XYZ file of C-alpha atoms in Angstrom:
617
model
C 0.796 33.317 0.898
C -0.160 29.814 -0.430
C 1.743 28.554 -4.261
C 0.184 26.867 -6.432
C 1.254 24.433 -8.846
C 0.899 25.689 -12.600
C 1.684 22.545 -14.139
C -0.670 21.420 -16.491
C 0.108 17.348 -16.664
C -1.717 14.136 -15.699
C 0.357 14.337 -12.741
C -0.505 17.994 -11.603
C -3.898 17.680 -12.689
C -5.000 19.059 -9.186
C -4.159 22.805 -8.461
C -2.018 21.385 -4.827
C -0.871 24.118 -2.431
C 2.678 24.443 -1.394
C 3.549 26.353 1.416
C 6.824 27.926 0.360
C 9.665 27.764 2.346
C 12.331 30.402 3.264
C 15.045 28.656 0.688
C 12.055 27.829 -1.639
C 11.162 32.099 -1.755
C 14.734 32.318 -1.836
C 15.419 30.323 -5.183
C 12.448 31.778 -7.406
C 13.704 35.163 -6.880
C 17.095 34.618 -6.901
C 18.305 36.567 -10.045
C 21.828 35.980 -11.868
C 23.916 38.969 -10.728
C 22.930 36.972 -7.347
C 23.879 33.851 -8.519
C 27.068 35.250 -10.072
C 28.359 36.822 -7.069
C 27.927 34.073 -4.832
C 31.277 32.839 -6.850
C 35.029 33.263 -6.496
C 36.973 34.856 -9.462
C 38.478 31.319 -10.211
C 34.951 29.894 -10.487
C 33.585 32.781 -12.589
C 36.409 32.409 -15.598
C 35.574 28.492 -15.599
C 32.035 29.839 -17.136
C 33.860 32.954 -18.956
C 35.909 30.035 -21.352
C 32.471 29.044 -22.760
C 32.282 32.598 -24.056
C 34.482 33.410 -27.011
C 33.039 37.465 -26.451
C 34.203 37.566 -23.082
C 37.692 38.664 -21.677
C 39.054 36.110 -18.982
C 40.923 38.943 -17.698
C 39.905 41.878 -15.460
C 38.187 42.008 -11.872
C 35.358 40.098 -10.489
C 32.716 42.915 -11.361
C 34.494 42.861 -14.671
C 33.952 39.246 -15.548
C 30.100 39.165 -13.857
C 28.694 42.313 -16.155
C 30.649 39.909 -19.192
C 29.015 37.112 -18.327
C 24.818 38.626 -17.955
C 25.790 40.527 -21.302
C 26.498 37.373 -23.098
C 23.497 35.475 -21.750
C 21.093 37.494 -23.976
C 18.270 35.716 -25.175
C 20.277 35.023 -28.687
C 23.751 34.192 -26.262
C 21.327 31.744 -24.679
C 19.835 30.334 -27.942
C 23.641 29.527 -29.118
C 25.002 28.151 -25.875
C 21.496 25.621 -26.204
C 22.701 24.383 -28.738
C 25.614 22.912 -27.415
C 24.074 21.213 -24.565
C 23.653 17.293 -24.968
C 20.059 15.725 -24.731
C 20.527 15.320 -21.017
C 21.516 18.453 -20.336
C 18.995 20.133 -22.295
C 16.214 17.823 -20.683
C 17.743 19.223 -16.859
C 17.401 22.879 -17.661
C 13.988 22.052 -18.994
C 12.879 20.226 -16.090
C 13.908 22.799 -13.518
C 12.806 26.207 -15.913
C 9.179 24.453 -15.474
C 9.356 23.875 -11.777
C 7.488 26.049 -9.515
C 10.865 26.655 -7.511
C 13.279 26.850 -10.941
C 15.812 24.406 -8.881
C 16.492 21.187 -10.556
C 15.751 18.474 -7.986
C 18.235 15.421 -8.362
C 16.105 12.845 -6.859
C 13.601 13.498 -9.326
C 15.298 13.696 -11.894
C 17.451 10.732 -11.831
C 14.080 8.586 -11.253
C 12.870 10.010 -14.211
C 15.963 10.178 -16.585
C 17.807 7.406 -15.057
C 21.099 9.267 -14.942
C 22.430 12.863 -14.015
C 23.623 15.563 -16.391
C 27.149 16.567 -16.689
C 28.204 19.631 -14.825
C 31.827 19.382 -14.793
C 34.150 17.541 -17.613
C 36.028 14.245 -16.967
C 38.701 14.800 -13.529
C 42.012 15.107 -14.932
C 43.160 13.713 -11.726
C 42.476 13.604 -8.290
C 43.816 17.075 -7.191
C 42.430 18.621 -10.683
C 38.564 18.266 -10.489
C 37.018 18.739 -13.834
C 36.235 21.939 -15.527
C 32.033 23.215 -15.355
C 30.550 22.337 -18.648
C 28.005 24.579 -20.390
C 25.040 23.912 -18.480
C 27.033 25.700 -15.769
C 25.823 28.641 -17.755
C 22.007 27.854 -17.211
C 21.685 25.737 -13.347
C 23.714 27.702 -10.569
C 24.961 26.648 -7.827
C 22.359 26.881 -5.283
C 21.299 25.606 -1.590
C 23.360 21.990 -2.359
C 21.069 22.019 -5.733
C 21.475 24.026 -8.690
C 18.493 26.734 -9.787
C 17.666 28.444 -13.109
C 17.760 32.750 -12.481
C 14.421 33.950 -12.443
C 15.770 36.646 -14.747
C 16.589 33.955 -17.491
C 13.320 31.969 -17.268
C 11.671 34.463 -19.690
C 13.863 34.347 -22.301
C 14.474 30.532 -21.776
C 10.658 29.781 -21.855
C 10.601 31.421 -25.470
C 12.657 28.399 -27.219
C 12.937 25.599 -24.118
C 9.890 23.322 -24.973
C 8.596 22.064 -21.419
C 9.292 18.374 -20.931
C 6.972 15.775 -20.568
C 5.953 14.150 -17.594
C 6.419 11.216 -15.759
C 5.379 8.262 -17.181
C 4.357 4.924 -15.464
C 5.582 1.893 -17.246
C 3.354 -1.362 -17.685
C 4.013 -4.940 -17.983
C 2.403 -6.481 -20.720
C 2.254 -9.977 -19.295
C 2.994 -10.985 -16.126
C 6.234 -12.793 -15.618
C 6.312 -16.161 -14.096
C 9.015 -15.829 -11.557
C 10.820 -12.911 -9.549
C 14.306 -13.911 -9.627
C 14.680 -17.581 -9.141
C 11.158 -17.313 -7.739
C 8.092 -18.393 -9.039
C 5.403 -15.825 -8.755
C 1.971 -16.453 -6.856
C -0.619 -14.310 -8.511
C -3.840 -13.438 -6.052
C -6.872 -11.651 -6.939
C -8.501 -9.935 -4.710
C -11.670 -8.423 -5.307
C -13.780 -11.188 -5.108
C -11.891 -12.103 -2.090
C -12.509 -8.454 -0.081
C -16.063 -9.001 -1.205
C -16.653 -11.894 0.349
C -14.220 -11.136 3.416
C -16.003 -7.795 4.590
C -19.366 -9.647 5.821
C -17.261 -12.807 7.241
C -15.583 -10.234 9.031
C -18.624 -7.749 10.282
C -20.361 -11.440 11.473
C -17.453 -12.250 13.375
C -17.424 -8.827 15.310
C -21.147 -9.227 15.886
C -20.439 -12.488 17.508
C -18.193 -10.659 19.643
C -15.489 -13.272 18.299
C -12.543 -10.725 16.999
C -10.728 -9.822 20.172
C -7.843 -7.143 21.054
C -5.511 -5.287 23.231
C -6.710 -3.511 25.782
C -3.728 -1.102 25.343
C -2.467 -1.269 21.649
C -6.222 -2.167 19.806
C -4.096 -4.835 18.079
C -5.401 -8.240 17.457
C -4.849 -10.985 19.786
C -3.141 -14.268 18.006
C -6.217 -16.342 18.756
C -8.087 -13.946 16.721
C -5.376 -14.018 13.898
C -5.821 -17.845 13.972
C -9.558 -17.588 13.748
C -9.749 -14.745 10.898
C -6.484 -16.362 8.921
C -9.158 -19.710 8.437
C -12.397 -17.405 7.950
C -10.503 -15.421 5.257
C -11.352 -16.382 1.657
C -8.067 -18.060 -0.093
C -6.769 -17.878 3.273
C -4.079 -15.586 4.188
C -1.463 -14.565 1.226
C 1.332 -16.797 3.416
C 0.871 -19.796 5.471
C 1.997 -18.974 9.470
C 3.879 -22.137 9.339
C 6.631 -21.951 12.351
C 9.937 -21.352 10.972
C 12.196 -24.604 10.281
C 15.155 -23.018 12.161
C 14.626 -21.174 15.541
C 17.043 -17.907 14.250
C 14.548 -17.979 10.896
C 12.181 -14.971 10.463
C 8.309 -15.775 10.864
C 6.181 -13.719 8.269
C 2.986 -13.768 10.027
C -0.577 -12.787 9.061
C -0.863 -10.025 6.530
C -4.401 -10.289 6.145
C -5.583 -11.484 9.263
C -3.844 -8.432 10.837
C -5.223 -5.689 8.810
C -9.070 -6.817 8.775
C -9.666 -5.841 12.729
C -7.810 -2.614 11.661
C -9.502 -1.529 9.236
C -12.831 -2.044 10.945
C -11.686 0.197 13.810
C -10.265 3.058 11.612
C -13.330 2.890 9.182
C -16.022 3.281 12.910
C -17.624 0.145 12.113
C -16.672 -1.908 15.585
C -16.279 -0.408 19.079
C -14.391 -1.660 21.955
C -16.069 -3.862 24.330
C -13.305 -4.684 26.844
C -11.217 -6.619 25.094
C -13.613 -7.483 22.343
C -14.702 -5.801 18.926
C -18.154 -5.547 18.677
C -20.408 -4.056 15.625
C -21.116 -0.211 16.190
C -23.814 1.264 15.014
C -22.336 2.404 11.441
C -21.109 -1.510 11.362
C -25.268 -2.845 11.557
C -25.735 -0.765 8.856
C -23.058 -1.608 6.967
C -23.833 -5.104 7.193
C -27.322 -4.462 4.979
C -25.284 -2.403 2.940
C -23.464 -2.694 -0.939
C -20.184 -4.133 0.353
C -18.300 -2.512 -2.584
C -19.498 0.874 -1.053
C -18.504 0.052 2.253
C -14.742 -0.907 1.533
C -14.290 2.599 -0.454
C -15.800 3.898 2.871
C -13.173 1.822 4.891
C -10.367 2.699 2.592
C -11.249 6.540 2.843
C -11.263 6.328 6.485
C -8.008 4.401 7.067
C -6.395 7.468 4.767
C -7.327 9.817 7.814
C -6.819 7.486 10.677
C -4.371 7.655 13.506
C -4.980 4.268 14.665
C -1.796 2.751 13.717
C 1.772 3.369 12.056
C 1.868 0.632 9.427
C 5.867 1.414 9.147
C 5.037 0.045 13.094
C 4.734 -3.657 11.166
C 8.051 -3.717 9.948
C 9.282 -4.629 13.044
C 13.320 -5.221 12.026
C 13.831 -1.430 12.521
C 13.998 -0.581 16.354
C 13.513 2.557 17.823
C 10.287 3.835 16.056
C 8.820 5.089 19.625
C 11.990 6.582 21.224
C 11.482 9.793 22.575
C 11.360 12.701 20.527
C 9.966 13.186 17.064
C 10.825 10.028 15.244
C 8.000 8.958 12.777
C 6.535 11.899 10.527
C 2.662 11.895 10.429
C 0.834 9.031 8.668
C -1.811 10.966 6.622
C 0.759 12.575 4.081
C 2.634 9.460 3.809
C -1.290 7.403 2.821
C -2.036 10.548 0.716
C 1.395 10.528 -1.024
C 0.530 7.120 -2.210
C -3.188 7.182 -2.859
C -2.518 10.219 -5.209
C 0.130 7.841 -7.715
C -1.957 4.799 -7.095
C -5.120 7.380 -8.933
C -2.356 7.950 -11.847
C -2.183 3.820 -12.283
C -4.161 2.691 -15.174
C -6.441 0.130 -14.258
C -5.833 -3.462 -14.836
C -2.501 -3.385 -16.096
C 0.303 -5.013 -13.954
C 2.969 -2.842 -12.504
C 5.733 -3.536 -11.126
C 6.138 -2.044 -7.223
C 9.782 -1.070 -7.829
C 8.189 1.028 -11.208
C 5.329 2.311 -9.163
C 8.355 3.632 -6.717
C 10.181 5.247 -9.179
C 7.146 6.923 -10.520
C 6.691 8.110 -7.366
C 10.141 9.759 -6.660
C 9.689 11.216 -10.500
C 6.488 12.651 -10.449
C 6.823 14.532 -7.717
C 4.870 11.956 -5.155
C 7.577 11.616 -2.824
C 7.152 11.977 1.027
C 9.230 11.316 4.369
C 9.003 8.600 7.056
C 11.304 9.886 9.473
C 12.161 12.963 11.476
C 15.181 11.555 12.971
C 16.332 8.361 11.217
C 19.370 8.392 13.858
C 16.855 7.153 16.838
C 16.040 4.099 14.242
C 18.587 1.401 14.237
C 18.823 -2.643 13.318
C 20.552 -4.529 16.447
C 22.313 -2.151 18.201
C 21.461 1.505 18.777
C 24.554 3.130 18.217
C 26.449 0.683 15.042
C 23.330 -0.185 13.620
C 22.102 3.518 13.471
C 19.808 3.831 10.029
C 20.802 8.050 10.540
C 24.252 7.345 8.829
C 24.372 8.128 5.127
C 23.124 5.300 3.194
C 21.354 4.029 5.659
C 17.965 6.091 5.665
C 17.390 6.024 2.193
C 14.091 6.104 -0.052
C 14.459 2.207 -0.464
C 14.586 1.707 3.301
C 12.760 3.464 4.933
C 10.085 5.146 2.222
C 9.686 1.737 -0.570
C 9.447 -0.434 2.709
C 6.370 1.769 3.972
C 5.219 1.431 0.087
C 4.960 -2.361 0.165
C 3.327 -2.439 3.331
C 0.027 0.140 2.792
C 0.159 -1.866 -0.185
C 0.428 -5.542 0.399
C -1.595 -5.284 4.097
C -4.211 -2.989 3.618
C -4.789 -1.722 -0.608
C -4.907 -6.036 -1.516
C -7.343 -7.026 1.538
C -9.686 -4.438 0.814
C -9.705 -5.673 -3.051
C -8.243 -2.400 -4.336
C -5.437 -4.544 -5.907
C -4.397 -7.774 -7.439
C -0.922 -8.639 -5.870
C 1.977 -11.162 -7.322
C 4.359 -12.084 -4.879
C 6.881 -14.294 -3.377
C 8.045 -15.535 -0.112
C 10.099 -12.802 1.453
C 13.115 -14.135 2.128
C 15.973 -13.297 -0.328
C 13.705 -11.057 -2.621
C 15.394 -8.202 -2.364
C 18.974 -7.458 -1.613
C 19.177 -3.403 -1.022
C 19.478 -3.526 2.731
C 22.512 -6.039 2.742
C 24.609 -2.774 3.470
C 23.378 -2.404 6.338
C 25.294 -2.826 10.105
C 23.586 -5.929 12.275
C 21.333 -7.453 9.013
C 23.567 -10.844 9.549
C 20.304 -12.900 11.318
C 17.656 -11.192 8.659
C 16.176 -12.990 5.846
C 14.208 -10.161 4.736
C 13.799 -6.654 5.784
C 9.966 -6.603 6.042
C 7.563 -9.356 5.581
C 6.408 -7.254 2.532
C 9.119 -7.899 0.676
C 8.327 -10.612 -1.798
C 5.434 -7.965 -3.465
C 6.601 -7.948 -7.027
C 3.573 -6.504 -8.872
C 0.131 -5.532 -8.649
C -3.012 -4.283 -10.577
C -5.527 -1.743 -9.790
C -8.966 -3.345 -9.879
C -12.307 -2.230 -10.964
C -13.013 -2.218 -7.500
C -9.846 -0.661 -6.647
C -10.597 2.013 -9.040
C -14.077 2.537 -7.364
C -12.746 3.236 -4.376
C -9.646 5.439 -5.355
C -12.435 7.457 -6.964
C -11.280 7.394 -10.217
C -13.891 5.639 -11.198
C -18.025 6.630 -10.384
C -19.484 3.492 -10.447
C -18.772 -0.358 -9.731
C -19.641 -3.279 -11.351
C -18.186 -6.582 -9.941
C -15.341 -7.725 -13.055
C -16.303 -11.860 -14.700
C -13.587 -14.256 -14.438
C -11.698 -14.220 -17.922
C -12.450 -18.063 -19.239
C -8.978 -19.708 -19.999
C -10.129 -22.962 -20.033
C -12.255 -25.420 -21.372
C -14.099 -27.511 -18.696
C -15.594 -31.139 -18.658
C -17.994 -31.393 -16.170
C -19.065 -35.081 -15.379
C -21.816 -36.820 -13.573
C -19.666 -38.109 -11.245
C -18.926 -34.580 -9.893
C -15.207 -34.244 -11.293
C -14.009 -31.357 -13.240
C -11.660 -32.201 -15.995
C -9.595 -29.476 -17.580
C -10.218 -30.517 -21.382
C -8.564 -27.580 -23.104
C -6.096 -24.648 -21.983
C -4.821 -23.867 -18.752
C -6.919 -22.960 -15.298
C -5.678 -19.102 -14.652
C -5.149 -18.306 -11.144
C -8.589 -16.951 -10.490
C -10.075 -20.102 -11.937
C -7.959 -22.232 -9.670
C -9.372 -20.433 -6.837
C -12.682 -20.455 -7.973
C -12.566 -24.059 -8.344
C -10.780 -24.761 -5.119
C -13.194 -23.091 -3.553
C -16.081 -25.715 -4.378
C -14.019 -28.626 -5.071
C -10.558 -30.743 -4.233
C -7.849 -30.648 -6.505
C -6.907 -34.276 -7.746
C -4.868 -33.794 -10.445
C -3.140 -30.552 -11.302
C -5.967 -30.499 -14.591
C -9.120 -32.216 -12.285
C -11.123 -31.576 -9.728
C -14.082 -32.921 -7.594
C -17.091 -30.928 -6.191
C -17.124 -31.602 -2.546
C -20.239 -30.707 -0.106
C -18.203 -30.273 2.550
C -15.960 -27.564 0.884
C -19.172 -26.237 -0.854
C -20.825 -25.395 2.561
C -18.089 -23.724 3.810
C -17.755 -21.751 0.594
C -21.290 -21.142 1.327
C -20.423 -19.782 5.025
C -17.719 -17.474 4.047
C -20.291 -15.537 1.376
C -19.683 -17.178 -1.875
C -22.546 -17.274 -4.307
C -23.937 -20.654 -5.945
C -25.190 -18.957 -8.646
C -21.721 -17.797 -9.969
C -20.754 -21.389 -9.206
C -23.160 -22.097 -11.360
C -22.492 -19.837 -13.873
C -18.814 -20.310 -13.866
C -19.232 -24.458 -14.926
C -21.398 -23.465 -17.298
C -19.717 -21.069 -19.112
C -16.725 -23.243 -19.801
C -18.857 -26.247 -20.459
C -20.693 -26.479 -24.242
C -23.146 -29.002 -22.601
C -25.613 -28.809 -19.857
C -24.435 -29.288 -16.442
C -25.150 -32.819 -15.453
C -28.217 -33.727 -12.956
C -26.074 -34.743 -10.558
C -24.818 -31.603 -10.319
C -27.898 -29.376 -10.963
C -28.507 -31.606 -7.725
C -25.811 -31.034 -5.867
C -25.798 -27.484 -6.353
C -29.813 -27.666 -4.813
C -28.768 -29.454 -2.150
C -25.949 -27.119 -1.359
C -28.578 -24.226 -1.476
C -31.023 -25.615 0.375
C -28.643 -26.907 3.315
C -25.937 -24.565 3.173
C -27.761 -22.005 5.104
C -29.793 -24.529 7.231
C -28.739 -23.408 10.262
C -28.480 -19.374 11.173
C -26.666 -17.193 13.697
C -28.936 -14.941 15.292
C -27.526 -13.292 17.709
C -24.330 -13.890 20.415
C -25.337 -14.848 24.036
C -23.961 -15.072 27.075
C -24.249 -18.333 29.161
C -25.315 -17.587 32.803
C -24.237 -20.156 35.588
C -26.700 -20.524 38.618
C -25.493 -21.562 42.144
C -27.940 -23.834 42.115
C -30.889 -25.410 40.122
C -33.447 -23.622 42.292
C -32.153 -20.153 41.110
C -32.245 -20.927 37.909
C -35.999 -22.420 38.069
C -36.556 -19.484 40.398
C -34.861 -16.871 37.333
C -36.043 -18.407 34.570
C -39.816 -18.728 35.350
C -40.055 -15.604 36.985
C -43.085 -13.301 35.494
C -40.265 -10.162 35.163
C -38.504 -12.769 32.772
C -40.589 -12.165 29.783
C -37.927 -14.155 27.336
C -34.634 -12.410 28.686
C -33.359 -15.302 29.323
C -34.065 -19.672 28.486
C -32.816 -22.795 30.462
C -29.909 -24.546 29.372
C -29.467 -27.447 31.713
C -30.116 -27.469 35.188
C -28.126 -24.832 36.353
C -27.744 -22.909 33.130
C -29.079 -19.933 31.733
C -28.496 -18.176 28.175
C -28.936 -14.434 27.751
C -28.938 -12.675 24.390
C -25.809 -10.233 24.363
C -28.302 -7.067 23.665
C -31.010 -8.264 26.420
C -27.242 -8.578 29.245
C -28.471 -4.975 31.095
C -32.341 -5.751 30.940
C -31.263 -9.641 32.470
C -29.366 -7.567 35.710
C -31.294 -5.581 36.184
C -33.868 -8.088 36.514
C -31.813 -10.225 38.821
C -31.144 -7.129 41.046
C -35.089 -6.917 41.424
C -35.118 -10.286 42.549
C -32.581 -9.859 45.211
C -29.587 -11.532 42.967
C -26.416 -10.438 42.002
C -23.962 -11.231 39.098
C -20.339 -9.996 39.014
C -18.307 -10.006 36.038
């Protein structure tokens, strides 16, 4: 049959089926004479000392019909009583589990610390004594379980504990370590992105590879300078030849995205718009990028533990990797528990995660992934394959490379290198600055938009830029900060238009406005953004220059992609070209030349053919 969980928290709030296992069927229905005889006479007067009532003399049947006597629903009261806070809070959390086992993962993530189930060692050939809560979690399946004969009487006095909690940062810190932080919104950004992007494939300009769909490094160059803000890191080649290169983030995850979400096709080695991607291109963009998002949670294109490309081995034979769908739908479900628009930090998100019951796996076989060397550098030996390896690693990447570009969060970050020190452990890590390239992600928000397309919110409306500032705007086209301090959005905004002079000035700049203009950004918000941090009217200068921008920034238009046709010689082409069959497949472009629309290329041939011509390629 299929369980269901009968939690009623914020974090069960959806009835999700568990398919019970054999130890799983096993644990609710083991009972405490069961538990109880699973032990050795020894072990059973360890728990009889806690029990004034009981004899610690007499045989093992002896001691077990003792023991269930004295843990009556009044014996169990009394011995409650005793139990610290901890203890206490682990019989509560197991009693209420669907299973009754107490899950140590979980619990530590939540609680920060274990219980006590044995006293202080009196030395190293003496292990410590059980302690009461021996009397309430048994020993079960390398975990300990509550009877499902005492859950009744438990239930009647143990109050069930609260959930899982995620934890907020009031205000952004300014640095990560020794690190200052680099705070990016993104919504605007993905906004403005998604139709720079959809152009680009209708241009037939985003190309891949013909066996892995991934995109070629021309194409990262061209979509890291079409992206709005740019990439989150510059691809500046490493100073040292042994140094690790970051790479696109961005850049990477845009072609994709499209793929996963249907809106390109392959065209040989090129990306061009499918028929959902025309549409899309007349459509809302905020409802497109909850389409895209929705899609990439169901998508098989691509592994994105596959990016963090330090760990060998991820395609050995065998079952390595663990499906991608439970891993995306692990995360998207605590990413819908995240309030919206307060910071969090990743490592509290992960936590949350392990606590709340939103944990999942990355590997079948961790021993077939290794760092270096196959056999020393092995991530299957203990320590080496855990949650903050293999599972937080996966974390920062959906997060950083596909959640942020799609404008679902705000991300604060840092270069990689050195951010994080939990895989120094590890065999053959001598050479590695970082683990992934996702590494410097210190926190991040869930946006309006983000919430949109999470689906924990119904409708969208784009968020304002907070003002933090006071602006002079002058004839003269600078932008003086007057009063406060530019936040990061504002900086953006501004260097969008304009080029920094001073670190509190600016100047607007035509030739930065047009390609503002080019990449989707809006004159009117321009507009409106000077004006609301300016008490007097904008200057006519630059009611001018924002007219001029208008009028010229979108002077010129892209209507289609074409392919340019080479003739043997002039005569063809005259011959071609003025042809009756022609009827405007095709114009003259020089003497020998000849351009074809892209849609119109089968029409062309097949016109050609008619005319005794033939075009290869």
């Amino acid at each position: 049959g299929t369980w269901y969980c009968a939690v009623d928290t914020p974090c069960h709030r959806r009835s999700r089926p568990v398919l019970p296992s054999i130890e799983l069927v096993a644990a609710m229905t083991t009972t405490l004479v069961d538990a109880l005889s699973r032990m050795n006479v020894d072990q059973l007067k360890q728990l009889v000392a806690w029990l004034d009532e009981v004899s610690p003399k007499g045989r093992k049947d002896e001691l077990i019909g003792g023991i269930m006597r004295s843990l009556s629903a009044s014996g169990l009261r009394l011995l409650w009583s005793g139990l610290d806070d901890l203890q206490r809070l682990a019989v509560a959390e197991a009693l209420y589990e669907v299973d009754g086992v107490l899950h140590s993962d979980r619990f530590l993530a939540k609680h920060g610390r274990l219980p006590a189930f044995t006293t202080e060692a009196r030395a190293a050939t003496r292990p410590g004594s059980p302690t009461r809560l021996a009397l309430f979690l048994f020993p079960y399946d390398r975990s300990h379980c509550v009877p499902i004969d005492l859950r009744p009487a438990l239930r009647a006095f143990v109050p069930e504990p609260e959930p899982a909690r995620i934890v907020t940062v009031e205000t952004l810190p300014s640095a990560f370590g020794e690190e200052a932080l680099t705070l990016r919104p993104t919504e605007r950004d993905a906004l403005v992105d998604l139709p720079v992007m959809l152009r680009l494939a209708e241009q037939g300009r985003i190309q891949v590879g013909d066996k892995t769909s991934l995109p070629t490094a021309p194409t990262l160059r061209l979509l890291t300078d079409k992206l709005a803000g740019g990439d989150f890191y510059g691809d500046d080649p490493p100073k040292n030849e042994w140094d690790q290169r970051i790479g696109p983030i961005k850049a990477f995850a845009w072609p994709m995205l499209l793929q996963a979400a249907g809106l390109v096709q392959r065209k040989g080695s090129k990306l061009v718009l499918s028929k959902a991607g025309l549409k899309a291109m007349g459509s809302a963009p905020a409802g497109v990028l909850r389409s895209i998002w929705k899609k990439w949670l169901g998508s098989h294109l691509l592994d994105e533990f596959s990016r963090i490309d330090a760990i060998k081995g991820q395609r050995a034979k065998g079952r390595v990797m663990t499906a991608v769908t439970p891993r995306r739908e692990a995360i998207g479900g605590a990413l819908d528990l995240c309030p919206v628009g307060a910071w969090i930090a990743v490592d509290e998100l992960s936590r949350f995660m392990l606590a709340s019951d939103h944990a999942f796996d990355v590997a079948h076989d961790p021993w077939k992934l290794y760092i270096g060397e196959a056999q020393y550098g092995s991530l299957g030996y203990a320590g080496c394959h855990d949650w903050a390896i293999l599972q937080f690693r996966y974390l920062l990447c959906l997060l950083f490379e596909y959640a942020a570009p799609l404008g679902l969060i705000d991300v604060a970050y840092i270069a990689p290198g050195h951010a994080r020190h939990d895989f120094h452990h590890l065999w053959g890590i001598d050479a590695l600055q970082f683990l992934s390239r996702y590494d410097g992600l210190a926190y991040f928000r869930i946006t309006p938009l983000g919430a949109y397309c999470l689906g924990s919110s119904v409708d969208y409306a784009s968020a304002t830029i907070q003002t933090k500032v006071r602006l002079a705007v002058l004839p003269s086209l600078q932008v003086n900060v007057v009063d406060g301090e530019a936040s990061a959005e504002e900086a953006l905004t501004l260097g969008a238009w304009s080029v920094q002079e001073t670190p509190k000035s600016w100047r607007l700049d035509h030739r930065k406005a047009i390609a503002a203009i080019e990449r989707g950004h809006s004159l009117d918000d321009l507009h409106a953004f000077l004006q609301a941090r300016d008490e007097q009217p904008l200057p006519e200068t630059v009611q001018s220059f924002i007219a001029t921008c208008r009028k010229n920034g979108k002077a010129l238009k892209v209507a289609g992609t074409t392919l340019l046709i080479e003739c043997q010689d002039e005569q063809i082409a005259l011959l071609v070209a003025g042809h009756k069959l022609n009827a405007g497949l095709c114009l003259r472009a020089g003497d020998r030349n000849l351009v074809v629309r892209l849609e119109h290329e089968e029409k062309f041939r097949e016109m050609v053919r008619t005319l005794g011509l033939g075009m290869p390629g």
